[in-house]
Amino acid sequence: MNDTTLHPAEAGSAAKASDCHRILSIDGGGIRGLIAVEVLSAIEALLRERYGKPDLVLADHFDMVAGTSTGAIIATAVSLGLSCDQIRSFYLDSGSRMFAHSHFYERFKYKYKDEMLSEELRSVFGVDTHLGSAKLRCMLMMIVRNSNADETWTLTNNPQSPYNAEVRGDRQLDLPLWQLVRASAAAPSFFPPEVVTVGGRELVFIDGSVSSYCNPAFQAVIHATAAPYGMNWKTGPGSLELVSVGTGLAPHSRKDLRSNDINLVYDATVLPASLILSSVIEQDFLCRLFGVCHHGQPMDKNLGDMVGVPAPGGTKLFDYVRYNVDLTERGLAGLGLSDIAAADVQMIDSVAHMESLTRIGKALAARDVRATHFQ
């Protein structure tokens, strides 16, 4: 390995000079990550203006960045110090190539080849860069699924994590960064799984979105504050800030659905996405419940945006902001984008509609992102 590992003694170098620790979290969602990129770009612009630094990047402000699937790609790019312009260019320039169709006989397993995606990730993140690299300018967390063990793994460059202990022969810090990102984005039926050698064993990993953490925001708070992980960041409003960015909600709603329509094909094609959607909403709900919610679109007609709702026991753990949009006709109309067909932008492989996804992200940022949301 040709880069330097971040050792426990150097962990403080990843933190910013502030009394408040700041966490940025990005959901999974395939090419819909372009929506999140535009929101992040607006945040970056506001922070540049605040600090009077035209070359500021998000890694200069946030102490930890978490992501799942496409969110892991963005989070890793942010942690390495890439600007939002560079991340946007990566998606726009590489999007179509990363979703290159597999051979016909392979489509019974997966829809797209993995060679181009892997090549793009190696090109941007480096072939020899590992998770413990000192090139990472802040804490990084990503979610993957270990198919061999049927477990969800939280991967991090936190040197205090028990999974990064010096005595271990399978430390997360020593694993290739590009390959972990590729594993987190290995969406079943879309891409083949990623095989990673961990402690001498070949393990099969798939997309971290196929877990409870397609939205990894609350998991990031747990990792940063819970004693077993060793970071022990102080909790409380003013001490811990969480900014969570979604990639759009795409509910599979059908008013004309009948009981006879429910069959094996329906279950196989609809239920996985429905479960992922439910987990994204649940994680957002937990963040609003245990955090001081300063902004977020209404959860539903009954819960509202949960601004001002007390936490169980009365103790809030962090400040919280959530940016996301419903990718429905109604949701797009709310952004003034009625000309965009919802069906065109709901799929994670909507590469033919990257321009529309970019417009959605820009409109969402213009409507919701405010400088007062950030400490």
Coordinates of C-alpha atoms in Angstrom, one line a residue:
M1 CA 0.0 0.0 0.0
N2 CA 1.4 3.4 -1.0
D3 CA -0.5 5.7 1.3
T4 CA -0.3 6.3 5.0
T5 CA -2.7 4.7 7.4
L6 CA -4.6 6.9 9.8
H7 CA -3.5 5.7 13.2
P8 CA -5.3 6.3 16.5
A9 CA -2.9 9.0 17.5
E10 CA -3.8 10.9 14.4
A11 CA -7.6 10.6 14.7
G12 CA -7.9 14.2 15.9
S13 CA -6.6 15.5 12.6
A14 CA -9.8 14.4 11.0
A15 CA -11.9 16.6 13.3
K16 CA -12.4 20.3 12.7
A17 CA -11.6 23.1 15.1
S18 CA -15.1 23.6 16.5
D19 CA -17.0 22.8 19.7
C20 CA -19.6 21.1 17.4
H21 CA -19.0 17.9 15.5
R22 CA -20.8 17.8 12.2
I23 CA -22.0 14.7 10.3
L24 CA -23.1 14.6 6.7
S25 CA -25.1 11.6 5.5
I26 CA -26.2 10.7 1.9
D27 CA -28.8 8.1 1.0
G28 CA -28.5 5.4 -1.6
G29 CA -30.4 5.7 -4.9
G30 CA -28.2 4.9 -7.9
I31 CA -28.0 7.7 -10.5
R32 CA -30.5 9.6 -8.5
G33 CA -27.4 10.6 -6.5
L34 CA -27.3 13.6 -8.8
I35 CA -30.2 15.0 -6.8
A36 CA -28.1 14.9 -3.6
V37 CA -25.0 16.3 -5.5
E38 CA -27.0 19.5 -6.3
V39 CA -28.1 19.9 -2.7
L40 CA -24.5 19.4 -1.5
S41 CA -23.4 21.9 -4.1
A42 CA -25.7 24.5 -2.6
I43 CA -24.5 23.7 0.9
E44 CA -20.9 24.1 -0.3
A45 CA -21.6 27.5 -1.9
L46 CA -23.2 28.8 1.3
L47 CA -20.3 27.6 3.4
R48 CA -17.8 29.2 1.0
E49 CA -19.6 32.5 1.3
R50 CA -19.8 32.2 5.1
Y51 CA -16.1 31.6 5.6
G52 CA -14.9 33.7 2.7
K53 CA -13.1 30.7 1.2
P54 CA -13.9 30.2 -2.5
D55 CA -12.1 26.9 -2.6
L56 CA -13.7 25.4 0.5
V57 CA -14.9 21.8 0.1
L58 CA -17.3 19.9 2.3
A59 CA -14.5 18.0 3.9
D60 CA -13.3 21.3 5.4
H61 CA -16.6 21.7 7.3
F62 CA -17.9 18.2 8.2
D63 CA -16.1 15.9 10.6
M64 CA -17.8 12.7 9.4
V65 CA -19.4 11.7 6.1
A66 CA -21.6 8.7 5.8
G67 CA -23.2 7.1 2.7
T68 CA -24.8 4.0 1.4
S69 CA -24.6 2.8 -2.3
T70 CA -24.4 5.9 -4.5
G71 CA -24.3 7.8 -1.2
A72 CA -21.1 5.8 -0.4
I73 CA -19.6 7.0 -3.7
I74 CA -20.5 10.6 -2.9
A75 CA -19.4 10.3 0.7
T76 CA -16.0 8.9 -0.3
A77 CA -15.5 11.6 -2.8
V78 CA -16.3 14.3 -0.2
S79 CA -14.0 12.7 2.3
L80 CA -11.1 12.7 -0.2
G81 CA -11.6 16.5 -0.6
L82 CA -13.3 16.6 -4.0
S83 CA -15.5 19.6 -4.7
C84 CA -19.1 19.3 -5.7
D85 CA -18.3 20.4 -9.2
Q86 CA -15.9 17.4 -9.5
I87 CA -18.4 15.0 -8.1
R88 CA -21.1 16.3 -10.4
S89 CA -18.7 15.8 -13.4
F90 CA -18.0 12.3 -12.3
Y91 CA -21.7 11.4 -12.4
L92 CA -22.5 13.2 -15.6
D93 CA -19.4 12.1 -17.5
S94 CA -19.4 8.5 -16.2
G95 CA -23.1 7.8 -15.5
S96 CA -23.9 6.2 -18.9
R97 CA -20.7 4.2 -18.9
M98 CA -21.2 2.9 -15.4
F99 CA -24.6 1.5 -16.4
A100 CA -23.4 -0.5 -19.4
H101 CA -25.7 -3.4 -20.2
S102 CA -24.5 -6.9 -19.5
H103 CA -24.5 -9.6 -22.1
F104 CA -27.8 -11.2 -22.8
Y105 CA -27.0 -14.5 -21.1
E106 CA -25.8 -12.6 -18.0
R107 CA -29.1 -10.7 -17.5
F108 CA -30.6 -13.6 -15.7
K109 CA -28.2 -12.6 -12.9
Y110 CA -27.7 -8.8 -13.3
K111 CA -28.6 -6.1 -15.7
Y112 CA -25.4 -4.2 -16.0
K113 CA -21.7 -5.0 -16.2
D114 CA -19.4 -4.1 -13.3
E115 CA -16.2 -3.5 -15.2
M116 CA -16.9 0.1 -16.1
L117 CA -18.1 1.0 -12.6
S118 CA -15.1 -0.6 -11.1
E119 CA -12.8 1.2 -13.6
E120 CA -14.3 4.6 -12.8
L121 CA -14.0 4.0 -9.0
R122 CA -10.4 3.0 -9.3
S123 CA -9.7 6.0 -11.5
V124 CA -11.2 8.5 -9.0
F125 CA -10.3 6.9 -5.7
G126 CA -7.0 5.2 -6.6
V127 CA -6.1 1.5 -7.0
D128 CA -3.9 1.4 -3.9
T129 CA -5.9 3.7 -1.6
H130 CA -7.3 1.8 1.4
L131 CA -9.9 2.8 4.0
G132 CA -7.3 3.8 6.5
S133 CA -5.6 6.2 4.1
A134 CA -4.5 9.6 5.4
K135 CA -5.8 11.0 2.1
L136 CA -9.3 10.9 3.7
R137 CA -9.8 14.3 5.3
C138 CA -12.6 13.4 7.6
M139 CA -14.2 10.3 9.1
L140 CA -15.9 8.1 6.5
M141 CA -18.6 5.6 7.0
M142 CA -20.4 3.3 4.5
I143 CA -22.8 0.4 4.6
V144 CA -22.4 -2.9 2.9
R145 CA -24.1 -6.3 3.1
N146 CA -21.9 -9.4 3.8
S147 CA -23.9 -12.1 2.0
N148 CA -21.8 -14.9 3.4
A149 CA -22.7 -14.1 6.9
D150 CA -26.1 -12.5 6.2
E151 CA -24.9 -9.4 8.0
T152 CA -25.0 -5.7 7.5
W153 CA -21.5 -4.2 8.0
T154 CA -20.7 -0.6 8.9
L155 CA -17.3 0.2 7.4
T156 CA -15.4 3.1 8.8
N157 CA -11.9 4.6 9.0
N158 CA -12.4 5.3 12.7
P159 CA -9.2 3.9 14.2
Q160 CA -10.9 3.4 17.6
S161 CA -13.4 1.0 16.2
P162 CA -13.1 -2.5 17.5
Y163 CA -13.1 -3.7 13.9
N164 CA -9.9 -1.7 13.4
A165 CA -7.9 -3.0 16.3
E166 CA -4.2 -3.4 15.6
V167 CA -4.3 -7.1 16.7
R168 CA -6.8 -8.0 14.0
G169 CA -5.8 -9.6 10.8
D170 CA -8.9 -8.4 9.1
R171 CA -9.0 -4.7 9.9
Q172 CA -11.4 -2.6 7.9
L173 CA -8.6 0.1 7.6
D174 CA -6.6 -2.3 5.4
L175 CA -9.3 -2.9 2.8
P176 CA -9.2 -1.3 -0.7
L177 CA -11.3 1.8 -0.7
W178 CA -12.6 1.6 -4.2
Q179 CA -13.6 -2.0 -3.7
L180 CA -15.6 -1.2 -0.6
V181 CA -17.4 1.6 -2.4
R182 CA -18.1 -0.8 -5.3
A183 CA -19.5 -3.3 -2.8
S184 CA -21.8 -0.8 -1.2
A185 CA -23.2 0.1 -4.7
A186 CA -23.6 -3.6 -5.9
A187 CA -27.4 -3.4 -6.2
P188 CA -28.8 -6.9 -6.6
S189 CA -30.2 -7.6 -10.1
F190 CA -28.5 -4.4 -11.3
F191 CA -24.8 -5.2 -10.7
P192 CA -22.9 -8.4 -9.8
P193 CA -21.8 -8.7 -6.2
E194 CA -18.3 -7.6 -5.2
V195 CA -15.9 -10.2 -3.8
V196 CA -13.5 -8.7 -1.3
T197 CA -10.6 -10.5 0.5
V198 CA -10.9 -9.9 4.2
G199 CA -8.4 -11.5 6.5
G200 CA -7.5 -14.1 3.9
R201 CA -11.2 -15.0 3.2
E202 CA -13.1 -14.1 0.1
L203 CA -16.4 -12.6 1.1
V204 CA -19.3 -11.7 -1.2
F205 CA -20.7 -8.2 -0.6
I206 CA -23.8 -6.6 -2.0
D207 CA -25.4 -3.1 -1.9
G208 CA -25.8 -1.7 1.6
S209 CA -29.2 -0.4 0.6
V210 CA -30.5 -3.9 1.0
S211 CA -30.5 -3.4 4.8
S212 CA -32.1 -1.0 7.3
Y213 CA -29.5 1.7 6.3
C214 CA -30.1 2.9 2.8
N215 CA -30.4 6.1 4.8
P216 CA -27.4 5.8 7.1
A217 CA -28.0 9.0 9.1
F218 CA -29.1 7.6 12.4
Q219 CA -26.5 4.8 12.2
A220 CA -23.8 7.5 11.7
V221 CA -24.9 9.2 15.0
I222 CA -24.8 5.9 16.8
H223 CA -21.3 5.2 15.5
A224 CA -20.1 8.6 16.5
T225 CA -21.5 8.6 20.0
A226 CA -22.0 5.1 21.3
A227 CA -19.2 3.9 23.6
P228 CA -18.4 0.6 21.8
Y229 CA -17.1 2.5 18.8
G230 CA -14.7 4.6 20.7
M231 CA -15.4 8.0 19.1
N232 CA -17.5 9.2 22.0
W233 CA -18.6 12.5 20.5
K234 CA -20.5 14.8 22.8
T235 CA -24.3 14.8 22.2
G236 CA -26.8 17.6 22.5
P237 CA -28.0 20.5 20.4
G238 CA -25.0 22.8 19.7
S239 CA -22.6 19.9 20.2
L240 CA -23.6 17.5 17.4
E241 CA -25.1 18.4 14.0
L242 CA -26.5 16.0 11.4
V243 CA -27.3 17.0 7.9
S244 CA -29.0 14.2 5.9
V245 CA -29.5 14.4 2.2
G246 CA -31.8 12.0 0.3
T247 CA -31.9 11.0 -3.4
G248 CA -35.7 11.2 -3.8
L249 CA -38.5 9.0 -2.5
A250 CA -40.1 6.8 -5.2
P251 CA -43.2 5.0 -3.8
H252 CA -44.8 2.3 -6.0
S253 CA -48.3 3.5 -5.5
R254 CA -51.2 2.0 -7.5
K255 CA -54.7 3.1 -6.8
D256 CA -56.1 0.4 -9.1
L257 CA -54.3 -2.4 -7.4
R258 CA -56.4 -5.5 -6.6
S259 CA -55.7 -8.5 -4.5
N260 CA -55.4 -10.7 -7.6
D261 CA -52.5 -8.5 -8.7
I262 CA -50.4 -9.7 -5.8
N263 CA -48.3 -12.7 -7.0
L264 CA -44.7 -13.9 -7.1
V265 CA -43.7 -11.5 -9.8
Y266 CA -45.2 -8.6 -8.0
D267 CA -43.5 -9.6 -4.7
A268 CA -40.1 -10.0 -6.4
T269 CA -40.2 -6.7 -8.3
V270 CA -42.0 -4.4 -5.8
L271 CA -41.4 -5.6 -2.2
P272 CA -37.6 -5.1 -2.1
A273 CA -37.9 -1.5 -3.1
S274 CA -40.9 -1.0 -0.8
L275 CA -38.9 -2.3 2.2
I276 CA -36.0 0.0 1.3
L277 CA -38.3 2.9 1.1
S278 CA -39.8 2.1 4.5
S279 CA -36.3 1.9 6.0
V280 CA -35.4 5.3 4.6
I281 CA -38.5 6.9 6.0
E282 CA -38.0 5.2 9.4
Q283 CA -34.4 6.4 9.7
D284 CA -35.6 9.9 9.0
F285 CA -38.3 9.6 11.6
L286 CA -35.8 8.4 14.2
C287 CA -33.6 11.4 13.5
R288 CA -36.4 13.8 13.8
L289 CA -37.6 12.2 17.0
F290 CA -34.2 12.1 18.8
G291 CA -32.8 15.2 17.1
V292 CA -33.9 18.9 17.1
C293 CA -35.4 19.0 13.6
H294 CA -34.7 22.4 12.0
H295 CA -35.9 21.5 8.6
G296 CA -37.5 18.7 6.7
Q297 CA -40.5 18.2 4.4
P298 CA -43.6 16.7 6.3
M299 CA -43.4 13.0 7.1
D300 CA -47.1 12.7 6.4
K301 CA -50.3 14.5 6.9
N302 CA -50.5 13.5 10.6
L303 CA -46.9 13.8 11.8
G304 CA -46.0 16.9 9.8
D305 CA -42.4 18.0 9.8
M306 CA -41.9 17.1 13.5
V307 CA -40.2 20.5 14.2
G308 CA -40.6 21.1 17.9
V309 CA -41.7 17.5 18.8
P310 CA -40.0 16.5 22.1
A311 CA -37.9 13.4 22.3
P312 CA -38.8 10.4 24.5
G313 CA -37.5 11.3 27.9
G314 CA -37.2 14.9 26.8
T315 CA -33.5 14.8 25.8
K316 CA -32.5 15.7 22.2
L317 CA -29.2 14.3 21.0
F318 CA -28.3 16.5 18.0
D319 CA -29.4 19.2 15.6
Y320 CA -30.9 17.8 12.5
V321 CA -31.7 18.9 8.9
R322 CA -33.2 16.7 6.2
Y323 CA -33.4 17.4 2.5
N324 CA -35.4 15.2 0.2
V325 CA -38.2 15.2 -2.4
D326 CA -41.0 12.9 -3.4
L327 CA -40.4 11.8 -7.0
T328 CA -44.1 11.8 -7.7
E329 CA -46.2 14.0 -10.0
R330 CA -47.3 16.0 -6.9
G331 CA -43.8 16.2 -5.5
L332 CA -42.3 17.4 -8.7
A333 CA -45.1 20.0 -9.1
G334 CA -44.2 21.3 -5.7
L335 CA -40.8 22.1 -7.1
G336 CA -42.3 23.8 -10.2
L337 CA -41.2 20.8 -12.4
S338 CA -44.5 19.5 -13.7
D339 CA -42.9 19.0 -17.1
I340 CA -40.8 16.1 -15.7
A341 CA -42.6 12.8 -15.8
A342 CA -42.2 11.1 -12.4
A343 CA -41.7 7.6 -14.0
D344 CA -38.7 8.9 -15.8
V345 CA -36.7 9.7 -12.7
Q346 CA -37.9 7.1 -10.1
M347 CA -35.6 4.3 -11.1
I348 CA -32.0 4.0 -9.8
D349 CA -30.8 3.5 -13.4
S350 CA -32.5 6.5 -15.0
V351 CA -29.3 7.5 -16.8
A352 CA -31.3 8.7 -19.8
H353 CA -32.8 11.5 -17.6
M354 CA -29.7 12.8 -15.8
E355 CA -30.5 16.3 -16.9
S356 CA -33.9 16.0 -15.2
L357 CA -32.4 14.7 -12.0
T358 CA -30.0 17.6 -12.0
R359 CA -32.9 20.0 -12.4
I360 CA -34.7 18.3 -9.5
G361 CA -31.7 18.7 -7.3
K362 CA -31.2 22.3 -8.1
A363 CA -34.9 23.1 -7.5
L364 CA -34.8 21.2 -4.2
A365 CA -31.8 23.1 -3.1
A366 CA -33.2 26.5 -4.1
R367 CA -36.4 25.7 -2.2
D368 CA -35.0 24.2 1.0
V369 CA -31.3 24.9 1.7
R370 CA -30.6 27.9 3.9
A371 CA -27.5 29.1 5.6
T372 CA -29.3 29.2 9.0
H373 CA -29.4 25.4 8.9
F374 CA -25.7 25.0 9.5
Q375 CA -23.6 25.8 12.6

